[in-house]
Amino acid sequence: MSQTLPPLCVELPYPGDSERYFRQLRQRHWPVILDSANTSLPAGRYDIIAADPFITLECRGNQTRIVSATGARLSNEDPFLLLDDLLKKYHQPRSELPFAGGAIGYFGYDLGRRIEDLPSTALDAEAIPDMAVGIYDWAIITDHQQQRCWLASFAQDPQTPEKWPELLAQLTDDEATTEQDKLFRVRGELRCNLDQQAYKQAFERIQHYITEGDCYQVNLAKRFEIAAEGDAWYAYQRLRQENAAPFSAYFDTGSLAIMSSSPERLLQVHDGQVETKPIKGTRPRHLSDKRKDQALADDLQNSIKDRAENLMIVDLLRNDLGKVCKAGSIRVPRPFALESFATVHHLVSTITGTLAEDQSAATLLRACFPGGSITGAPKLRAMQIIEELEPNRRGVYCGSIGYIGFDGNMDSNITIRTLVFSDNRLRFWAGGGIVKDSQAEAEYQEVHDKAAAMLHLIEGLR
């Protein structure tokens, strides 16, 4: 299939840092940036900026509220299938750009309750939608590899052509001023829902379940919370500078802001080819001493425990992909690869497949949701144990932020290393997989290694 540019497409000056364009648009409705944070990793090639969705979907429990130009309605339909049906109405041929319109938003971990029958014991202290997704008709695409940038649209919203000149003028006016960022500050005590003793008790309970044969691995996470006020964009700017990651994102719905510096891809679909890259295995960085840093990386790559833990999740995801991919198409071309980020080394495997003809990006997301690397194995039993042992629901954490284009392509992260701000409270989480030969003290330390960037950010915001 020959690929062309979308019908509305204008090349913009390459910004270097896409923050320049986002600043000019972030006062619009539901602004979002899917941000490679100027990382040098291959996954960090593109940034995507969008705002002013012409349809929004917010799911709470068993109901999804859909708002469009014709008004609001409620649906009890499966939210993944609801989104799939909606995107099919606007289907477009593939273009040269990764995205020029479609769905962007977050899919919270607790959306998994619409897929699996789970107990309901953890406190829902988040009180936010399980899913918030906008249908966007235009986007700014920055290609850092080619150092080029475009404003592009498939023009599926009838109002887009008449708004186009004003939008283009705003982006190309070098003298345009934007609202000054307001500072963001935290205050009071940083609270955690599992202290070291409570974490150890939960750890021992998981070990009991593993010994009894209930499961092989469970991801146990801690939730941190602190009072905060101000402009969340200010906090995100600091986060992306201190912990640059290829699957970062900033998303503001007005009632909440999400700041993600995720290193992990959940799912990518490009021309029907599927890729997932689960992370299992972590060591802290030692940036002040290159020899110690390399020794930590070597220790991770040579760790039998971490490889075994990673392999469990690879097998789980191969099974998930098998639900929607062509038989015999699933491969593991790069198992146990080392990837190094700002504060940690990770062990990352790459799994690929070919999407079946009768499946879509949305049904693929449903088949793999939530990601196996942040649940455990087997997935359903691990999720049941998580619900039992974690005091709070996860909300956005361990869900996904990403896009599904009108052309059927998709890319999405797993929302780890992610902060959520609403009702003057800032929350973030950190966790890790527990297996039979895990040690409580080492796992507890790993959680804090993963939280290091966010803990440092909090201190800098006081």
Coordinates of C-alpha atoms in Angstrom, one line a residue:
M1 CA 0.0 0.0 0.0
S2 CA 1.4 3.4 -1.0
Q3 CA 1.4 5.9 1.9
T4 CA 0.9 9.6 1.6
L5 CA 0.5 12.5 3.9
P6 CA -3.0 13.2 5.4
P7 CA -5.3 15.6 3.5
L8 CA -4.5 18.5 5.8
C9 CA -0.8 18.7 6.4
V10 CA 1.6 21.6 6.8
E11 CA 5.3 21.3 7.7
L12 CA 6.3 23.4 10.7
P13 CA 9.7 24.5 11.8
Y14 CA 11.5 21.7 13.7
P15 CA 11.3 22.7 17.3
G16 CA 14.2 20.7 18.7
D17 CA 12.2 20.3 21.9
S18 CA 8.5 19.7 21.3
E19 CA 7.8 21.5 24.5
R20 CA 7.8 24.7 22.4
Y21 CA 4.6 23.8 20.6
F22 CA 2.9 22.2 23.5
R23 CA 3.3 25.5 25.5
Q24 CA 1.3 27.3 22.8
L25 CA -1.5 24.8 22.9
R26 CA -1.8 23.6 26.5
Q27 CA -4.5 26.0 27.5
R28 CA -6.9 24.3 25.0
H29 CA -9.3 21.5 25.9
W30 CA -7.7 18.1 27.0
P31 CA -4.1 18.9 25.8
V32 CA -1.8 15.9 25.6
I33 CA 1.8 15.3 24.6
L34 CA 3.2 11.8 24.0
D35 CA 6.7 12.7 24.7
S36 CA 10.0 10.9 23.9
A37 CA 11.7 13.5 26.2
N38 CA 14.5 13.9 23.7
T39 CA 15.9 10.4 24.6
S40 CA 18.3 8.8 22.2
L41 CA 16.7 5.3 22.3
P42 CA 15.1 4.1 19.0
A43 CA 11.6 4.2 20.6
G44 CA 12.1 8.0 21.2
R45 CA 11.8 9.0 17.6
Y46 CA 8.4 10.8 17.6
D47 CA 6.6 13.2 19.8
I48 CA 2.8 13.7 19.3
I49 CA 0.9 16.7 20.5
A50 CA -2.9 17.1 20.3
A51 CA -5.8 19.1 21.9
D52 CA -9.5 19.9 21.4
P53 CA -10.9 16.4 21.0
F54 CA -14.3 16.4 19.2
I55 CA -15.4 13.4 21.2
T56 CA -14.5 12.4 24.8
L57 CA -15.0 9.1 26.6
E58 CA -14.8 8.8 30.4
C59 CA -15.5 5.4 32.0
R60 CA -16.4 4.9 35.6
G61 CA -17.4 1.4 36.8
N62 CA -19.8 -0.1 34.3
Q63 CA -20.7 3.2 32.5
T64 CA -18.9 5.2 29.9
R65 CA -19.9 8.8 29.3
I66 CA -19.5 9.9 25.7
V67 CA -19.6 13.7 24.9
S68 CA -19.7 15.0 21.3
A69 CA -21.1 18.0 19.5
T70 CA -24.5 16.4 19.6
G71 CA -24.5 16.1 23.4
A72 CA -23.8 13.5 26.0
R73 CA -24.9 9.9 26.4
L74 CA -24.1 6.9 28.6
S75 CA -23.2 3.4 27.5
N76 CA -22.8 0.1 29.4
E77 CA -20.9 -1.5 26.5
D78 CA -17.4 -2.8 27.0
P79 CA -15.2 0.3 26.8
F80 CA -12.6 -1.3 24.6
L81 CA -15.2 -2.5 22.1
L82 CA -17.0 0.9 22.4
L83 CA -13.8 2.6 21.4
D84 CA -13.2 0.1 18.6
D85 CA -16.6 0.7 17.1
L86 CA -16.2 4.5 17.3
L87 CA -12.8 4.4 15.6
K88 CA -14.1 2.2 12.7
K89 CA -16.5 5.0 11.8
Y90 CA -13.6 7.3 11.1
H91 CA -11.2 4.7 9.5
Q92 CA -8.6 6.2 7.2
P93 CA -5.8 4.8 5.0
R94 CA -2.3 4.7 6.5
S95 CA -0.1 7.8 6.0
E96 CA 3.6 8.4 6.3
L97 CA 3.1 9.9 9.8
P98 CA 2.6 7.7 12.9
F99 CA -0.6 9.7 13.9
A100 CA -2.9 12.3 12.3
G101 CA -6.1 11.7 14.2
G102 CA -7.7 9.1 16.4
A103 CA -7.9 8.2 20.1
I104 CA -5.4 9.4 22.7
G105 CA -5.8 9.0 26.4
Y106 CA -5.3 6.8 29.4
F107 CA -6.6 3.3 30.3
G108 CA -6.4 2.9 34.0
Y109 CA -5.4 -0.4 35.6
D110 CA -8.8 -0.9 37.1
L111 CA -10.4 -1.0 33.7
G112 CA -9.3 -4.6 33.9
R113 CA -12.4 -5.1 36.0
R114 CA -14.4 -4.9 32.8
I115 CA -12.4 -7.9 31.5
E116 CA -12.0 -10.1 34.5
D117 CA -14.1 -10.9 37.5
L118 CA -12.2 -9.4 40.4
P119 CA -13.0 -8.8 44.1
S120 CA -13.5 -5.3 45.3
T121 CA -11.6 -4.8 48.6
A122 CA -9.0 -2.1 47.9
L123 CA -10.0 1.5 48.6
D124 CA -10.7 3.7 45.6
A125 CA -8.9 6.8 46.9
E126 CA -8.2 8.0 43.4
A127 CA -11.9 8.8 42.6
I128 CA -11.0 9.4 38.9
P129 CA -12.4 7.8 35.7
D130 CA -11.1 4.3 34.9
M131 CA -10.5 5.6 31.4
A132 CA -10.3 9.0 29.8
V133 CA -9.8 9.0 26.0
G134 CA -10.3 11.8 23.5
I135 CA -11.0 11.4 19.8
Y136 CA -8.6 14.0 18.3
D137 CA -8.8 15.3 14.7
W138 CA -5.3 16.9 14.4
A139 CA -1.9 16.5 15.8
I140 CA 1.6 17.9 15.7
I141 CA 4.1 15.2 14.9
T142 CA 7.8 15.8 15.6
D143 CA 10.3 13.4 14.0
H144 CA 13.6 13.7 15.9
Q145 CA 15.4 11.3 13.6
Q146 CA 14.7 13.4 10.5
Q147 CA 14.4 16.7 12.4
R148 CA 11.1 17.6 10.8
C149 CA 7.7 18.5 12.2
W150 CA 4.1 18.6 10.8
L151 CA 0.6 19.7 11.7
A152 CA -1.6 17.0 10.2
S153 CA -5.2 16.0 10.1
F154 CA -7.5 13.5 8.4
A155 CA -10.3 16.2 8.7
Q156 CA -12.9 13.9 10.2
D157 CA -14.3 16.6 12.4
P158 CA -16.4 19.0 10.1
Q159 CA -15.2 22.0 12.1
T160 CA -11.5 21.3 11.5
P161 CA -11.1 23.0 8.1
E162 CA -12.5 26.3 9.4
K163 CA -10.4 26.1 12.5
W164 CA -7.2 25.2 10.6
P165 CA -6.0 28.8 9.7
E166 CA -6.3 30.0 13.3
L167 CA -4.5 26.9 14.6
L168 CA -1.7 27.3 12.1
A169 CA -1.4 31.0 12.8
Q170 CA -1.0 30.3 16.5
L171 CA 1.8 27.8 15.9
T172 CA 3.7 29.9 13.4
D173 CA 3.5 33.3 15.2
D174 CA 7.0 33.7 16.7
E175 CA 5.7 36.6 18.9
A176 CA 2.7 34.6 20.3
T177 CA 2.8 34.7 24.1
T178 CA 1.6 31.9 26.3
E179 CA 0.3 32.0 29.9
Q180 CA 3.2 32.0 32.4
D181 CA 3.6 28.7 34.1
K182 CA 2.6 28.8 37.8
L183 CA 4.9 27.1 40.2
F184 CA 4.0 23.7 41.6
R185 CA 4.7 23.0 45.2
V186 CA 4.2 20.1 47.6
R187 CA 3.6 20.5 51.3
G188 CA 3.2 18.4 54.4
E189 CA 4.2 14.8 54.9
L190 CA 4.8 12.3 52.1
R191 CA 2.6 9.3 53.1
C192 CA 2.9 5.7 51.9
N193 CA 0.3 3.0 52.1
L194 CA 2.7 0.2 52.9
D195 CA 5.5 0.8 55.4
Q196 CA 8.4 -1.7 55.7
Q197 CA 6.6 -3.9 58.1
A198 CA 3.3 -4.0 56.1
Y199 CA 5.3 -4.6 52.9
K200 CA 7.0 -7.5 54.6
Q201 CA 3.7 -9.0 55.7
A202 CA 2.3 -8.7 52.1
F203 CA 5.6 -10.2 50.8
E204 CA 5.2 -13.2 53.1
R205 CA 1.6 -13.7 52.0
I206 CA 2.7 -13.8 48.4
Q207 CA 5.4 -16.3 49.3
H208 CA 2.7 -18.5 50.9
Y209 CA 0.6 -18.3 47.7
I210 CA 3.6 -19.2 45.6
T211 CA 4.4 -22.2 47.8
E212 CA 0.8 -23.4 47.6
G213 CA 1.0 -23.3 43.8
D214 CA -1.5 -20.4 43.4
C215 CA 0.9 -18.3 41.3
Y216 CA 4.5 -18.0 40.2
Q217 CA 4.9 -14.2 40.4
V218 CA 3.0 -11.2 41.8
N219 CA 3.8 -7.6 41.3
L220 CA 3.4 -5.7 44.6
A221 CA 3.3 -1.9 44.6
K222 CA 3.4 0.9 47.1
R223 CA 1.4 4.1 46.8
F224 CA 2.8 7.5 47.8
E225 CA 0.7 10.6 48.4
I226 CA 1.3 14.3 49.3
A227 CA -0.6 17.5 49.4
A228 CA 0.2 19.8 46.4
E229 CA -0.9 22.9 44.5
G230 CA -0.1 24.8 41.4
D231 CA 0.6 24.1 37.8
A232 CA 1.3 20.4 37.1
W233 CA 3.0 21.3 33.8
Y234 CA 5.8 22.9 35.9
A235 CA 6.2 19.6 37.8
Y236 CA 6.3 17.6 34.5
Q237 CA 8.9 19.8 33.0
R238 CA 11.2 19.0 36.0
L239 CA 10.3 15.3 35.7
R240 CA 11.2 15.0 32.0
Q241 CA 14.5 16.8 32.7
E242 CA 15.5 14.6 35.6
N243 CA 14.1 11.2 34.4
A244 CA 13.9 11.4 30.6
A245 CA 12.2 8.3 29.2
P246 CA 11.0 7.3 25.7
F247 CA 7.3 6.7 26.7
S248 CA 6.7 9.8 28.7
A249 CA 3.4 11.7 28.5
Y250 CA 1.6 14.7 29.9
F251 CA -2.2 14.7 29.8
D252 CA -4.6 17.2 31.3
T253 CA -8.4 16.8 31.4
G254 CA -9.0 19.8 33.5
S255 CA -10.0 17.7 36.6
L256 CA -6.7 15.8 36.7
A257 CA -3.2 15.9 35.2
I258 CA -1.0 12.9 34.5
M259 CA 2.8 13.2 34.4
S260 CA 4.4 10.0 33.1
S261 CA 8.1 9.2 32.6
S262 CA 7.6 5.6 31.6
P263 CA 10.5 3.6 30.1
E264 CA 8.2 0.7 29.1
R265 CA 6.2 0.0 25.9
L266 CA 3.0 -2.0 26.4
L267 CA 1.9 -2.5 22.7
Q268 CA 2.7 -1.1 19.3
V269 CA 0.9 -1.9 16.1
H270 CA 2.3 -0.7 12.8
D271 CA 0.8 -2.0 9.5
G272 CA -0.6 -5.0 11.4
Q273 CA 2.7 -5.9 13.0
V274 CA 2.6 -6.1 16.8
E275 CA 5.4 -5.5 19.3
T276 CA 5.4 -5.6 23.1
K277 CA 8.5 -5.0 25.3
P278 CA 8.0 -6.1 28.9
I279 CA 10.5 -5.0 31.6
K280 CA 11.4 -7.4 34.3
G281 CA 14.7 -7.0 36.2
T282 CA 16.1 -3.8 37.7
R283 CA 19.4 -2.4 39.1
P284 CA 20.1 1.2 40.2
R285 CA 22.4 3.4 38.2
H286 CA 25.8 4.5 39.7
L287 CA 26.4 7.5 37.5
S288 CA 29.3 8.9 39.5
D289 CA 31.4 5.8 39.0
K290 CA 31.3 4.2 35.5
R291 CA 32.9 0.9 36.7
K292 CA 30.3 0.4 39.4
D293 CA 27.6 1.3 37.0
Q294 CA 28.8 -1.2 34.5
A295 CA 29.2 -3.8 37.3
L296 CA 25.5 -3.3 38.2
A297 CA 24.5 -3.7 34.5
D298 CA 26.6 -6.9 34.2
D299 CA 25.1 -8.3 37.4
L300 CA 21.6 -7.7 36.0
Q301 CA 22.3 -9.3 32.7
N302 CA 23.9 -12.4 34.3
S303 CA 21.2 -12.8 37.0
I304 CA 19.5 -16.2 36.7
K305 CA 16.7 -15.0 39.0
D306 CA 16.0 -11.9 36.9
R307 CA 16.1 -13.8 33.6
A308 CA 13.7 -16.4 35.0
E309 CA 11.3 -13.7 36.2
N310 CA 11.5 -12.0 32.8
L311 CA 10.8 -15.3 31.0
M312 CA 7.6 -15.9 33.1
I313 CA 6.2 -12.6 31.7
V314 CA 7.4 -13.3 28.2
D315 CA 5.4 -16.6 28.3
L316 CA 2.4 -14.8 29.7
L317 CA 2.5 -12.1 26.9
R318 CA 3.0 -14.7 24.2
N319 CA -0.2 -16.3 25.4
D320 CA -2.0 -12.9 25.5
L321 CA -0.8 -12.1 21.9
G322 CA -1.9 -15.5 20.8
K323 CA -5.5 -14.6 21.4
V324 CA -5.5 -12.0 18.6
C325 CA -2.4 -12.7 16.5
K326 CA -2.1 -15.1 13.5
A327 CA -1.2 -18.6 14.5
G328 CA 2.6 -19.2 14.3
S329 CA 3.4 -15.5 14.0
I330 CA 4.6 -14.8 17.5
R331 CA 8.4 -14.5 18.0
V332 CA 10.8 -13.3 20.7
P333 CA 13.6 -11.7 18.6
R334 CA 15.4 -9.9 21.5
P335 CA 15.1 -11.6 24.9
F336 CA 16.8 -10.2 28.0
A337 CA 18.3 -7.1 26.5
L338 CA 19.8 -4.5 28.7
E339 CA 18.4 -1.0 28.5
S340 CA 19.7 1.8 30.7
F341 CA 17.7 4.9 31.8
A342 CA 18.3 7.9 33.9
T343 CA 18.2 6.2 37.3
V344 CA 18.0 2.4 36.6
H345 CA 19.1 -0.4 34.4
H346 CA 16.4 -2.7 33.1
L347 CA 16.1 -6.2 31.5
V348 CA 13.8 -5.8 28.5
S349 CA 12.5 -8.5 26.2
T350 CA 10.9 -7.9 22.8
I351 CA 8.0 -10.0 21.6
T352 CA 6.4 -9.6 18.1
G353 CA 3.4 -11.0 16.2
T354 CA 1.1 -10.3 13.3
L355 CA -2.4 -9.1 14.1
A356 CA -5.2 -11.5 12.8
E357 CA -7.4 -10.1 10.0
D358 CA -10.5 -9.9 12.2
Q359 CA -8.7 -8.1 15.0
S360 CA -7.8 -4.5 15.7
A361 CA -5.5 -2.4 17.9
A362 CA -8.4 -1.9 20.4
T363 CA -9.1 -5.7 20.7
L364 CA -5.4 -6.3 21.0
L365 CA -5.2 -3.9 23.9
R366 CA -8.1 -5.6 25.5
A367 CA -6.5 -9.0 25.1
C368 CA -3.3 -7.9 26.8
F369 CA -4.8 -5.6 29.4
P370 CA -3.4 -4.9 32.0
G371 CA 0.1 -5.6 31.0
G372 CA 1.6 -8.9 32.3
S373 CA 4.8 -7.3 33.5
I374 CA 2.9 -5.3 36.2
T375 CA 0.5 -8.0 37.3
G376 CA 2.3 -11.4 37.6
A377 CA 1.6 -14.9 36.5
P378 CA -0.9 -16.4 36.0
K379 CA -2.5 -13.0 35.4
L380 CA -5.9 -13.4 36.9
R381 CA -4.7 -15.0 40.1
A382 CA -2.0 -12.4 40.4
M383 CA -4.6 -9.6 40.0
Q384 CA -6.8 -11.2 42.7
I385 CA -3.8 -11.3 45.1
I386 CA -2.9 -7.6 44.3
E387 CA -6.5 -6.6 45.2
E388 CA -6.2 -8.4 48.5
L389 CA -2.8 -7.1 49.5
E390 CA -2.6 -3.5 48.2
P391 CA -4.6 -1.2 50.4
N392 CA -5.5 1.2 47.5
R393 CA -6.7 0.8 43.9
R394 CA -4.0 1.6 41.4
G395 CA -6.0 4.0 39.2
V396 CA -3.9 5.2 36.3
Y397 CA -0.8 3.4 37.6
C398 CA 0.0 0.2 35.7
G399 CA -2.6 1.0 33.1
S400 CA -1.6 2.6 29.8
I401 CA -1.3 5.9 28.0
G402 CA -1.1 5.9 24.2
Y403 CA -2.8 6.4 20.9
I404 CA -4.9 4.4 18.4
G405 CA -5.0 6.2 15.1
F406 CA -7.8 6.3 12.6
D407 CA -5.5 4.3 10.4
G408 CA -5.4 1.4 12.9
N409 CA -1.8 2.0 14.1
M410 CA -1.2 2.1 17.9
D411 CA 1.6 2.8 20.4
S412 CA 1.2 2.7 24.2
N413 CA 3.1 2.7 27.4
I414 CA 2.7 1.1 30.7
T415 CA 2.1 3.9 33.2
I416 CA 4.9 3.2 35.6
R417 CA 7.1 6.1 36.9
T418 CA 3.9 8.2 36.7
L419 CA 2.4 10.9 38.9
V420 CA -1.3 11.8 39.1
F421 CA -2.5 15.2 40.4
S422 CA -6.1 16.0 41.3
D423 CA -8.0 17.6 44.2
N424 CA -4.7 19.1 45.4
R425 CA -3.2 15.7 46.0
L426 CA -0.2 14.3 44.1
R427 CA 0.2 10.5 44.0
F428 CA 2.7 8.1 42.6
W429 CA 3.5 4.4 42.9
A430 CA 6.4 2.0 42.6
G431 CA 6.5 -1.8 42.7
G432 CA 8.2 -5.0 41.7
G433 CA 7.7 -8.6 40.8
I434 CA 8.0 -11.2 43.7
V435 CA 9.0 -14.8 42.9
K436 CA 9.8 -17.8 45.0
D437 CA 13.5 -16.9 45.6
S438 CA 12.9 -13.2 46.2
Q439 CA 14.2 -11.6 49.4
A440 CA 11.9 -9.1 51.2
E441 CA 14.7 -6.6 52.0
A442 CA 16.0 -6.7 48.4
E443 CA 12.5 -6.3 46.9
Y444 CA 11.8 -3.4 49.3
Q445 CA 15.0 -1.7 48.2
E446 CA 14.2 -2.2 44.5
V447 CA 10.8 -0.5 44.9
H448 CA 12.7 2.6 46.3
D449 CA 15.3 2.4 43.4
K450 CA 12.4 2.6 41.0
A451 CA 10.8 5.5 42.9
A452 CA 14.1 7.4 43.2
A453 CA 13.4 9.9 40.4
M454 CA 9.9 10.7 41.7
L455 CA 11.1 11.0 45.3
H456 CA 13.8 13.4 44.1
L457 CA 11.2 15.4 42.3
I458 CA 9.1 15.7 45.4
E459 CA 12.1 17.0 47.4
G460 CA 12.7 19.6 44.6
L461 CA 9.1 20.8 44.7
R462 CA 9.1 21.7 48.4

